[in-house]
Short mmCIF file of N, CA and C in Angstrom, two decimals:
data_model
loop_
_atom_site.label_atom_id
_atom_site.label_comp_id
_atom_site.label_asym_id
_atom_site.label_seq_id
_atom_site.Cartn_x
_atom_site.Cartn_y
_atom_site.Cartn_z
N MET A 13 34.04 -74.82 -77.54
CA MET A 13 34.00 -73.39 -77.27
C MET A 13 32.81 -73.03 -76.39
N ILE A 14 31.63 -73.56 -76.71
CA ILE A 14 30.45 -73.26 -75.90
C ILE A 14 30.63 -73.79 -74.49
N GLY A 15 31.25 -74.96 -74.36
CA GLY A 15 31.51 -75.52 -73.03
C GLY A 15 32.40 -74.59 -72.21
N ARG A 16 33.40 -74.02 -72.86
CA ARG A 16 34.32 -73.10 -72.17
C ARG A 16 33.58 -71.83 -71.72
N ILE A 17 32.69 -71.34 -72.56
CA ILE A 17 31.90 -70.14 -72.22
C ILE A 17 31.00 -70.45 -71.02
N LYS A 18 30.35 -71.62 -71.03
CA LYS A 18 29.50 -72.01 -69.91
C LYS A 18 30.32 -72.13 -68.63
N GLU A 19 31.51 -72.67 -68.75
CA GLU A 19 32.37 -72.82 -67.58
C GLU A 19 32.77 -71.46 -67.02
N GLU A 20 33.11 -70.53 -67.88
CA GLU A 20 33.49 -69.19 -67.43
C GLU A 20 32.31 -68.47 -66.80
N ILE A 21 31.11 -68.66 -67.34
CA ILE A 21 29.92 -68.08 -66.73
C ILE A 21 29.73 -68.66 -65.33
N GLY A 22 29.95 -69.95 -65.20
CA GLY A 22 29.87 -70.59 -63.89
C GLY A 22 30.88 -70.03 -62.91
N ARG A 23 32.10 -69.79 -63.38
CA ARG A 23 33.15 -69.22 -62.52
C ARG A 23 32.79 -67.80 -62.09
N LEU A 24 32.28 -67.01 -63.02
CA LEU A 24 31.86 -65.65 -62.66
C LEU A 24 30.72 -65.68 -61.65
N ASN A 25 29.79 -66.60 -61.85
CA ASN A 25 28.69 -66.74 -60.90
C ASN A 25 29.22 -67.09 -59.51
N GLU A 26 30.21 -67.97 -59.45
CA GLU A 26 30.80 -68.34 -58.17
C GLU A 26 31.47 -67.13 -57.51
N LEU A 27 32.18 -66.31 -58.30
CA LEU A 27 32.82 -65.12 -57.74
C LEU A 27 31.79 -64.17 -57.14
N VAL A 28 30.72 -63.93 -57.88
CA VAL A 28 29.68 -63.02 -57.39
C VAL A 28 29.01 -63.61 -56.15
N THR A 29 28.72 -64.90 -56.19
CA THR A 29 28.09 -65.56 -55.05
C THR A 29 28.98 -65.49 -53.82
N ASN A 30 30.27 -65.77 -53.98
CA ASN A 30 31.18 -65.68 -52.83
C ASN A 30 31.24 -64.27 -52.27
N PHE A 31 31.23 -63.28 -53.14
CA PHE A 31 31.27 -61.89 -52.69
C PHE A 31 30.01 -61.55 -51.89
N ILE A 32 28.86 -62.01 -52.39
CA ILE A 32 27.60 -61.75 -51.68
C ILE A 32 27.58 -62.48 -50.34
N LEU A 33 28.02 -63.74 -50.33
CA LEU A 33 28.02 -64.51 -49.09
C LEU A 33 28.99 -63.95 -48.06
N TYR A 34 30.01 -63.26 -48.52
CA TYR A 34 30.96 -62.66 -47.59
C TYR A 34 30.25 -61.64 -46.70
N GLY A 35 29.35 -60.89 -47.28
CA GLY A 35 28.66 -59.84 -46.53
C GLY A 35 27.42 -60.31 -45.80
N ARG A 36 26.89 -61.47 -46.18
CA ARG A 36 25.66 -61.95 -45.57
C ARG A 36 25.81 -63.43 -45.24
N PRO A 37 25.70 -63.80 -43.96
CA PRO A 37 25.81 -65.22 -43.62
C PRO A 37 24.73 -66.03 -44.34
N PRO A 38 25.10 -67.17 -44.87
CA PRO A 38 24.13 -67.97 -45.62
C PRO A 38 23.13 -68.67 -44.70
N GLU A 39 21.92 -68.86 -45.21
CA GLU A 39 20.92 -69.65 -44.49
C GLU A 39 21.10 -71.09 -44.93
N LEU A 40 21.22 -71.98 -43.97
CA LEU A 40 21.42 -73.39 -44.29
C LEU A 40 20.12 -74.03 -44.74
N GLN A 41 20.22 -74.83 -45.77
CA GLN A 41 19.10 -75.59 -46.29
C GLN A 41 19.53 -77.06 -46.32
N ARG A 42 19.48 -77.71 -45.18
CA ARG A 42 19.96 -79.09 -45.10
C ARG A 42 19.06 -80.04 -45.88
N ALA A 43 19.71 -81.00 -46.51
CA ALA A 43 19.01 -82.04 -47.26
C ALA A 43 19.92 -83.25 -47.34
N ALA A 44 19.37 -84.36 -47.73
CA ALA A 44 20.18 -85.56 -47.93
C ALA A 44 21.00 -85.38 -49.21
N VAL A 45 22.30 -85.60 -49.12
CA VAL A 45 23.21 -85.41 -50.25
C VAL A 45 24.09 -86.65 -50.38
N ARG A 46 24.29 -87.08 -51.61
CA ARG A 46 25.23 -88.16 -51.89
C ARG A 46 26.44 -87.53 -52.59
N ILE A 47 27.59 -87.61 -51.92
CA ILE A 47 28.81 -86.97 -52.41
C ILE A 47 29.21 -87.47 -53.81
N PRO A 48 29.18 -88.78 -54.08
CA PRO A 48 29.60 -89.22 -55.42
C PRO A 48 28.79 -88.56 -56.54
N GLU A 49 27.49 -88.44 -56.36
CA GLU A 49 26.65 -87.83 -57.39
C GLU A 49 26.94 -86.34 -57.55
N LEU A 50 27.08 -85.66 -56.43
CA LEU A 50 27.38 -84.22 -56.47
C LEU A 50 28.74 -83.98 -57.11
N THR A 51 29.72 -84.77 -56.73
CA THR A 51 31.07 -84.64 -57.28
C THR A 51 31.09 -84.93 -58.77
N ALA A 52 30.35 -85.93 -59.20
CA ALA A 52 30.30 -86.26 -60.64
C ALA A 52 29.80 -85.07 -61.45
N GLY A 53 28.81 -84.36 -60.94
CA GLY A 53 28.30 -83.19 -61.64
C GLY A 53 29.33 -82.07 -61.73
N VAL A 54 30.07 -81.86 -60.64
CA VAL A 54 31.10 -80.82 -60.61
C VAL A 54 32.23 -81.18 -61.60
N LEU A 55 32.64 -82.44 -61.59
CA LEU A 55 33.72 -82.87 -62.50
C LEU A 55 33.27 -82.82 -63.95
N LEU A 56 32.01 -83.12 -64.21
CA LEU A 56 31.49 -83.03 -65.57
C LEU A 56 31.54 -81.58 -66.07
N MET A 57 31.21 -80.65 -65.19
CA MET A 57 31.27 -79.23 -65.54
C MET A 57 32.71 -78.80 -65.86
N ALA A 58 33.68 -79.40 -65.19
CA ALA A 58 35.09 -79.03 -65.38
C ALA A 58 35.80 -79.89 -66.44
N GLU A 59 35.09 -80.82 -67.04
CA GLU A 59 35.69 -81.79 -67.94
C GLU A 59 36.52 -81.17 -69.07
N GLU A 60 35.99 -80.15 -69.70
CA GLU A 60 36.70 -79.54 -70.83
C GLU A 60 38.02 -78.90 -70.37
N ARG A 61 37.98 -78.23 -69.25
CA ARG A 61 39.21 -77.62 -68.72
C ARG A 61 40.23 -78.67 -68.30
N LEU A 62 39.76 -79.75 -67.68
CA LEU A 62 40.64 -80.85 -67.30
C LEU A 62 41.35 -81.42 -68.53
N ARG A 63 40.58 -81.64 -69.57
CA ARG A 63 41.14 -82.20 -70.81
C ARG A 63 42.11 -81.21 -71.47
N ALA A 64 41.73 -79.93 -71.53
CA ALA A 64 42.57 -78.92 -72.18
C ALA A 64 43.91 -78.76 -71.48
N GLN A 65 43.95 -78.99 -70.16
CA GLN A 65 45.19 -78.82 -69.41
C GLN A 65 45.89 -80.16 -69.12
N SER A 66 45.44 -81.21 -69.77
CA SER A 66 46.04 -82.55 -69.61
C SER A 66 46.07 -82.99 -68.14
N ILE A 67 44.95 -82.82 -67.47
CA ILE A 67 44.82 -83.21 -66.07
C ILE A 67 44.02 -84.50 -66.00
N SER A 68 44.61 -85.51 -65.40
CA SER A 68 43.87 -86.76 -65.19
C SER A 68 43.11 -86.64 -63.87
N CYS A 69 42.02 -87.35 -63.79
CA CYS A 69 41.17 -87.25 -62.61
C CYS A 69 40.95 -88.65 -62.05
N ARG A 70 41.17 -88.77 -60.74
CA ARG A 70 40.91 -90.03 -60.03
C ARG A 70 39.87 -89.78 -58.96
N THR A 71 38.93 -90.70 -58.86
CA THR A 71 37.92 -90.60 -57.81
C THR A 71 37.88 -91.91 -57.04
N GLU A 72 37.62 -91.80 -55.76
CA GLU A 72 37.46 -92.97 -54.90
C GLU A 72 36.40 -92.64 -53.86
N PHE A 73 35.25 -93.29 -54.02
CA PHE A 73 34.15 -93.06 -53.09
C PHE A 73 33.93 -94.35 -52.31
N VAL A 74 34.52 -94.41 -51.14
CA VAL A 74 34.48 -95.61 -50.31
C VAL A 74 33.09 -95.84 -49.74
N ASP A 75 32.41 -94.76 -49.43
CA ASP A 75 31.11 -94.84 -48.77
C ASP A 75 30.18 -93.87 -49.48
N SER A 76 29.11 -94.36 -50.04
CA SER A 76 28.22 -93.46 -50.78
C SER A 76 26.93 -93.18 -50.02
N ARG A 77 26.98 -93.33 -48.70
CA ARG A 77 25.78 -93.04 -47.92
C ARG A 77 25.42 -91.57 -48.00
N GLU A 78 24.19 -91.26 -47.68
CA GLU A 78 23.75 -89.88 -47.68
C GLU A 78 24.28 -89.17 -46.43
N ILE A 79 24.64 -87.91 -46.62
CA ILE A 79 24.96 -87.06 -45.48
C ILE A 79 23.95 -85.92 -45.49
N HIS A 80 23.80 -85.26 -44.37
CA HIS A 80 22.87 -84.13 -44.30
C HIS A 80 23.70 -82.86 -44.31
N ALA A 81 23.55 -82.13 -45.41
CA ALA A 81 24.32 -80.89 -45.61
C ALA A 81 23.51 -79.99 -46.54
N ASP A 82 23.97 -78.79 -46.71
CA ASP A 82 23.34 -77.88 -47.66
C ASP A 82 23.91 -78.20 -49.05
N PRO A 83 23.09 -78.75 -49.96
CA PRO A 83 23.63 -79.16 -51.26
C PRO A 83 24.24 -78.02 -52.08
N ASP A 84 23.65 -76.83 -52.01
CA ASP A 84 24.19 -75.70 -52.77
C ASP A 84 25.55 -75.26 -52.21
N MET A 85 25.66 -75.18 -50.89
CA MET A 85 26.94 -74.78 -50.30
C MET A 85 28.01 -75.84 -50.57
N LEU A 86 27.63 -77.09 -50.49
CA LEU A 86 28.57 -78.16 -50.75
C LEU A 86 29.03 -78.16 -52.21
N ARG A 87 28.09 -77.94 -53.12
CA ARG A 87 28.45 -77.86 -54.54
C ARG A 87 29.40 -76.69 -54.78
N ARG A 88 29.11 -75.53 -54.17
CA ARG A 88 30.00 -74.37 -54.32
C ARG A 88 31.39 -74.68 -53.78
N ALA A 89 31.45 -75.37 -52.64
CA ALA A 89 32.74 -75.73 -52.06
C ALA A 89 33.52 -76.63 -53.01
N LEU A 90 32.85 -77.63 -53.58
CA LEU A 90 33.53 -78.55 -54.51
C LEU A 90 33.95 -77.84 -55.79
N VAL A 91 33.09 -76.96 -56.30
CA VAL A 91 33.46 -76.19 -57.50
C VAL A 91 34.70 -75.35 -57.21
N ASN A 92 34.75 -74.74 -56.05
CA ASN A 92 35.90 -73.93 -55.66
C ASN A 92 37.16 -74.78 -55.54
N LEU A 93 37.06 -75.91 -54.88
CA LEU A 93 38.22 -76.77 -54.68
C LEU A 93 38.73 -77.34 -56.01
N VAL A 94 37.82 -77.80 -56.85
CA VAL A 94 38.22 -78.35 -58.14
C VAL A 94 38.80 -77.24 -59.02
N GLY A 95 38.18 -76.07 -59.01
CA GLY A 95 38.70 -74.94 -59.79
C GLY A 95 40.09 -74.53 -59.34
N ASN A 96 40.30 -74.47 -58.03
CA ASN A 96 41.63 -74.13 -57.50
C ASN A 96 42.66 -75.17 -57.91
N ALA A 97 42.27 -76.43 -57.85
CA ALA A 97 43.19 -77.50 -58.23
C ALA A 97 43.57 -77.40 -59.71
N ILE A 98 42.60 -77.13 -60.55
CA ILE A 98 42.87 -76.99 -61.99
C ILE A 98 43.78 -75.79 -62.23
N ASP A 99 43.51 -74.69 -61.55
CA ASP A 99 44.35 -73.50 -61.69
C ASP A 99 45.79 -73.78 -61.30
N ALA A 100 45.98 -74.69 -60.32
CA ALA A 100 47.32 -75.00 -59.82
C ALA A 100 48.10 -75.94 -60.74
N MET A 101 47.44 -76.44 -61.80
CA MET A 101 48.09 -77.40 -62.69
C MET A 101 47.99 -76.96 -64.16
N PRO A 102 48.55 -75.81 -64.50
CA PRO A 102 48.43 -75.33 -65.89
C PRO A 102 49.13 -76.23 -66.90
N ASN A 103 50.10 -77.02 -66.45
CA ASN A 103 50.84 -77.90 -67.36
C ASN A 103 50.52 -79.36 -67.13
N GLY A 104 49.35 -79.64 -66.60
CA GLY A 104 48.93 -81.02 -66.39
C GLY A 104 49.21 -81.51 -64.99
N GLY A 105 48.67 -82.66 -64.68
CA GLY A 105 48.84 -83.25 -63.36
C GLY A 105 47.69 -84.18 -63.07
N THR A 106 47.49 -84.43 -61.78
CA THR A 106 46.43 -85.34 -61.35
C THR A 106 45.57 -84.68 -60.29
N LEU A 107 44.27 -84.75 -60.49
CA LEU A 107 43.28 -84.28 -59.53
C LEU A 107 42.68 -85.53 -58.91
N SER A 108 42.68 -85.61 -57.59
CA SER A 108 42.10 -86.76 -56.88
C SER A 108 40.99 -86.28 -55.97
N VAL A 109 39.85 -86.95 -56.04
CA VAL A 109 38.72 -86.65 -55.16
C VAL A 109 38.30 -87.96 -54.51
N SER A 110 38.27 -87.96 -53.18
CA SER A 110 37.86 -89.17 -52.46
C SER A 110 36.91 -88.79 -51.34
N SER A 111 36.12 -89.76 -50.91
CA SER A 111 35.21 -89.51 -49.80
C SER A 111 34.88 -90.82 -49.10
N GLY A 112 34.44 -90.67 -47.87
CA GLY A 112 34.04 -91.84 -47.10
C GLY A 112 33.99 -91.53 -45.62
N SER A 113 33.54 -92.51 -44.87
CA SER A 113 33.45 -92.37 -43.42
C SER A 113 34.84 -92.49 -42.81
N ARG A 114 35.06 -91.71 -41.76
CA ARG A 114 36.34 -91.74 -41.04
C ARG A 114 36.17 -92.57 -39.78
N THR A 115 37.28 -92.88 -39.16
CA THR A 115 37.23 -93.69 -37.93
C THR A 115 36.53 -92.96 -36.79
N ASP A 116 36.48 -91.62 -36.84
CA ASP A 116 35.80 -90.88 -35.77
C ASP A 116 34.30 -90.72 -36.04
N GLY A 117 33.79 -91.38 -37.09
CA GLY A 117 32.37 -91.34 -37.40
C GLY A 117 31.97 -90.20 -38.31
N ARG A 118 32.86 -89.26 -38.56
CA ARG A 118 32.55 -88.16 -39.47
C ARG A 118 32.71 -88.62 -40.91
N TYR A 119 32.10 -87.89 -41.83
CA TYR A 119 32.22 -88.17 -43.25
C TYR A 119 33.19 -87.13 -43.82
N SER A 120 34.08 -87.56 -44.68
CA SER A 120 35.13 -86.68 -45.17
C SER A 120 35.19 -86.69 -46.69
N VAL A 121 35.42 -85.52 -47.26
CA VAL A 121 35.67 -85.37 -48.69
C VAL A 121 37.05 -84.75 -48.83
N VAL A 122 37.91 -85.36 -49.63
CA VAL A 122 39.28 -84.86 -49.81
C VAL A 122 39.51 -84.59 -51.29
N VAL A 123 40.00 -83.38 -51.58
CA VAL A 123 40.37 -82.99 -52.95
C VAL A 123 41.85 -82.67 -52.93
N GLU A 124 42.64 -83.36 -53.76
CA GLU A 124 44.08 -83.15 -53.82
C GLU A 124 44.52 -82.93 -55.25
N ASP A 125 45.60 -82.19 -55.41
CA ASP A 125 46.17 -81.98 -56.74
C ASP A 125 47.68 -82.13 -56.68
N THR A 126 48.27 -82.28 -57.85
CA THR A 126 49.74 -82.38 -57.95
C THR A 126 50.30 -81.10 -58.54
N GLY A 127 49.64 -79.99 -58.25
CA GLY A 127 50.03 -78.70 -58.82
C GLY A 127 51.19 -78.04 -58.11
N VAL A 128 51.25 -76.74 -58.28
CA VAL A 128 52.38 -75.96 -57.79
C VAL A 128 52.39 -75.80 -56.28
N GLY A 129 51.25 -76.01 -55.62
CA GLY A 129 51.20 -75.88 -54.17
C GLY A 129 51.21 -74.43 -53.72
N ILE A 130 51.22 -74.25 -52.42
CA ILE A 130 51.25 -72.92 -51.81
C ILE A 130 52.35 -72.94 -50.76
N PRO A 131 53.23 -71.95 -50.77
CA PRO A 131 54.31 -71.91 -49.77
C PRO A 131 53.76 -71.97 -48.35
N GLU A 132 54.49 -72.62 -47.47
CA GLU A 132 54.07 -72.82 -46.07
C GLU A 132 53.65 -71.52 -45.39
N GLU A 133 54.42 -70.45 -45.59
CA GLU A 133 54.09 -69.18 -44.92
C GLU A 133 52.78 -68.58 -45.42
N GLU A 134 52.38 -68.90 -46.64
CA GLU A 134 51.12 -68.39 -47.17
C GLU A 134 49.94 -69.27 -46.80
N ARG A 135 50.17 -70.53 -46.48
CA ARG A 135 49.08 -71.44 -46.09
C ARG A 135 48.38 -70.96 -44.84
N LYS A 136 49.10 -70.29 -43.97
CA LYS A 136 48.50 -69.80 -42.73
C LYS A 136 47.42 -68.75 -42.99
N ARG A 137 47.47 -68.15 -44.16
CA ARG A 137 46.54 -67.06 -44.48
C ARG A 137 45.41 -67.50 -45.40
N ILE A 138 45.38 -68.75 -45.79
CA ILE A 138 44.43 -69.22 -46.80
C ILE A 138 42.98 -68.91 -46.46
N PHE A 139 42.60 -68.99 -45.21
CA PHE A 139 41.20 -68.78 -44.84
C PHE A 139 40.89 -67.32 -44.49
N GLU A 140 41.83 -66.42 -44.71
CA GLU A 140 41.57 -64.99 -44.49
C GLU A 140 40.79 -64.44 -45.69
N PRO A 141 39.82 -63.55 -45.42
CA PRO A 141 39.11 -62.96 -46.55
C PRO A 141 40.05 -62.11 -47.42
N TYR A 142 39.87 -62.21 -48.71
CA TYR A 142 40.61 -61.48 -49.74
C TYR A 142 42.05 -61.93 -49.92
N PHE A 143 42.46 -63.01 -49.25
CA PHE A 143 43.80 -63.53 -49.49
C PHE A 143 43.77 -64.42 -50.73
N THR A 144 44.66 -64.16 -51.67
CA THR A 144 44.75 -64.99 -52.87
C THR A 144 46.20 -65.02 -53.35
N THR A 145 46.55 -66.10 -54.00
CA THR A 145 47.87 -66.22 -54.62
C THR A 145 47.75 -66.08 -56.13
N LYS A 146 46.53 -65.83 -56.61
CA LYS A 146 46.26 -65.76 -58.04
C LYS A 146 46.20 -64.30 -58.50
N ALA A 147 46.51 -64.11 -59.77
CA ALA A 147 46.40 -62.76 -60.34
C ALA A 147 44.95 -62.33 -60.47
N SER A 148 44.05 -63.30 -60.65
CA SER A 148 42.63 -62.99 -60.73
C SER A 148 41.91 -63.72 -59.60
N GLY A 149 40.75 -63.26 -59.25
CA GLY A 149 39.99 -63.87 -58.16
C GLY A 149 39.90 -62.91 -56.98
N LEU A 150 38.92 -63.16 -56.14
CA LEU A 150 38.69 -62.28 -55.00
C LEU A 150 39.36 -62.74 -53.72
N GLY A 151 39.73 -63.99 -53.64
CA GLY A 151 40.29 -64.51 -52.40
C GLY A 151 39.24 -64.79 -51.36
N LEU A 152 38.03 -65.13 -51.82
CA LEU A 152 36.94 -65.40 -50.88
C LEU A 152 36.52 -66.87 -50.87
N GLY A 153 37.01 -67.67 -51.77
CA GLY A 153 36.58 -69.06 -51.88
C GLY A 153 36.84 -69.87 -50.62
N SER A 154 38.07 -69.88 -50.15
CA SER A 154 38.41 -70.65 -48.94
C SER A 154 37.74 -70.07 -47.71
N TYR A 155 37.72 -68.76 -47.62
CA TYR A 155 37.06 -68.10 -46.49
C TYR A 155 35.58 -68.48 -46.45
N SER A 156 34.90 -68.39 -47.59
CA SER A 156 33.47 -68.70 -47.65
C SER A 156 33.22 -70.17 -47.35
N ARG A 157 34.10 -71.03 -47.84
CA ARG A 157 33.95 -72.48 -47.61
C ARG A 157 34.03 -72.77 -46.11
N ARG A 158 35.00 -72.20 -45.43
CA ARG A 158 35.14 -72.45 -43.99
C ARG A 158 33.96 -71.83 -43.24
N ARG A 159 33.59 -70.65 -43.61
CA ARG A 159 32.50 -69.95 -42.92
C ARG A 159 31.17 -70.69 -43.08
N SER A 160 30.92 -71.27 -44.25
CA SER A 160 29.66 -71.97 -44.46
C SER A 160 29.65 -73.37 -43.86
N SER A 161 30.81 -73.97 -43.64
CA SER A 161 30.83 -75.32 -43.08
C SER A 161 30.70 -75.32 -41.56
N THR A 162 31.10 -74.26 -40.90
CA THR A 162 31.09 -74.21 -39.44
C THR A 162 29.69 -74.35 -38.83
N PRO A 163 28.66 -73.63 -39.32
CA PRO A 163 27.33 -73.77 -38.70
C PRO A 163 26.75 -75.17 -38.84
N THR A 164 27.21 -75.97 -39.77
CA THR A 164 26.68 -77.32 -39.96
C THR A 164 27.39 -78.33 -39.06
N GLY A 165 28.39 -77.87 -38.31
CA GLY A 165 29.19 -78.78 -37.51
C GLY A 165 30.33 -79.37 -38.32
N GLY A 166 30.50 -78.87 -39.53
CA GLY A 166 31.57 -79.36 -40.40
C GLY A 166 32.84 -78.56 -40.24
N ARG A 167 33.86 -79.00 -40.94
CA ARG A 167 35.16 -78.30 -40.92
C ARG A 167 35.76 -78.32 -42.31
N SER A 168 36.51 -77.29 -42.60
CA SER A 168 37.26 -77.21 -43.85
C SER A 168 38.71 -76.96 -43.47
N SER A 169 39.61 -77.80 -43.98
CA SER A 169 41.02 -77.63 -43.64
C SER A 169 41.90 -77.99 -44.83
N TRP A 170 43.11 -77.48 -44.81
CA TRP A 170 44.10 -77.79 -45.84
C TRP A 170 44.99 -78.91 -45.34
N ILE A 171 45.37 -79.79 -46.22
CA ILE A 171 46.27 -80.88 -45.85
C ILE A 171 47.40 -80.94 -46.86
N PRO A 172 48.61 -81.15 -46.40
CA PRO A 172 49.73 -81.27 -47.35
C PRO A 172 49.76 -82.69 -47.91
N PRO A 173 49.50 -82.86 -49.22
CA PRO A 173 49.58 -84.19 -49.80
C PRO A 173 51.04 -84.62 -49.94
N PRO A 174 51.27 -85.92 -50.10
CA PRO A 174 52.64 -86.37 -50.32
C PRO A 174 53.19 -85.79 -51.63
N GLY A 175 54.43 -85.40 -51.64
CA GLY A 175 55.02 -84.82 -52.85
C GLY A 175 54.65 -83.36 -52.98
N LYS A 176 54.23 -82.97 -54.18
CA LYS A 176 53.89 -81.57 -54.41
C LYS A 176 52.39 -81.40 -54.51
N GLY A 177 51.95 -80.17 -54.57
CA GLY A 177 50.53 -79.88 -54.70
C GLY A 177 49.93 -79.47 -53.38
N LEU A 178 48.61 -79.61 -53.29
CA LEU A 178 47.88 -79.20 -52.09
C LEU A 178 46.61 -80.02 -52.01
N GLY A 179 46.11 -80.18 -50.82
CA GLY A 179 44.88 -80.91 -50.62
C GLY A 179 43.98 -80.16 -49.66
N SER A 180 42.71 -80.47 -49.73
CA SER A 180 41.74 -79.88 -48.83
C SER A 180 40.78 -80.96 -48.35
N ARG A 181 40.39 -80.86 -47.09
CA ARG A 181 39.46 -81.84 -46.54
C ARG A 181 38.24 -81.11 -46.00
N LEU A 182 37.07 -81.60 -46.39
CA LEU A 182 35.81 -81.14 -45.83
C LEU A 182 35.31 -82.27 -44.96
N ARG A 183 34.95 -81.97 -43.70
CA ARG A 183 34.46 -83.01 -42.79
C ARG A 183 33.05 -82.64 -42.33
N PHE A 184 32.23 -83.66 -42.23
CA PHE A 184 30.83 -83.47 -41.84
C PHE A 184 30.50 -84.39 -40.68
N PRO A 185 29.59 -83.95 -39.81
CA PRO A 185 29.20 -84.80 -38.68
C PRO A 185 28.43 -86.03 -39.15
#
């Protein structure tokens, strides 16, 4: 119960933070970040919800080198992606998180789920401010994620995973 309360406090904090960041561009605080460690912390925070919804989690970290990014913005992006994936799988499923170097030299983090997905016509609007498919939420998570990744030379994009569900890729220089 206490874990669930802490998780909800974290979600509310993310909503307020996204709302604030919408009105004020964030200042980047670049530092060396290791994706596997950051992701492990995010997944640990979501562990109770994953278990309660019968969601299995797979991770694959091919390359654990440090990247230079804003650790707080990256953590917020991962919290948002993992939270969205969990929301999309109320009756269970699989959450996959992978990362590593790409052939173009960029570093990539991919979060995929086997949830309900988003209809093709609505995917075009995902990065618009205040667009949401959920009954609750502000619709600022994807918008804020894309907006905060651009000044770093990064990119945030949606990818259709095989089968059902949805995936997102964060790319860094």
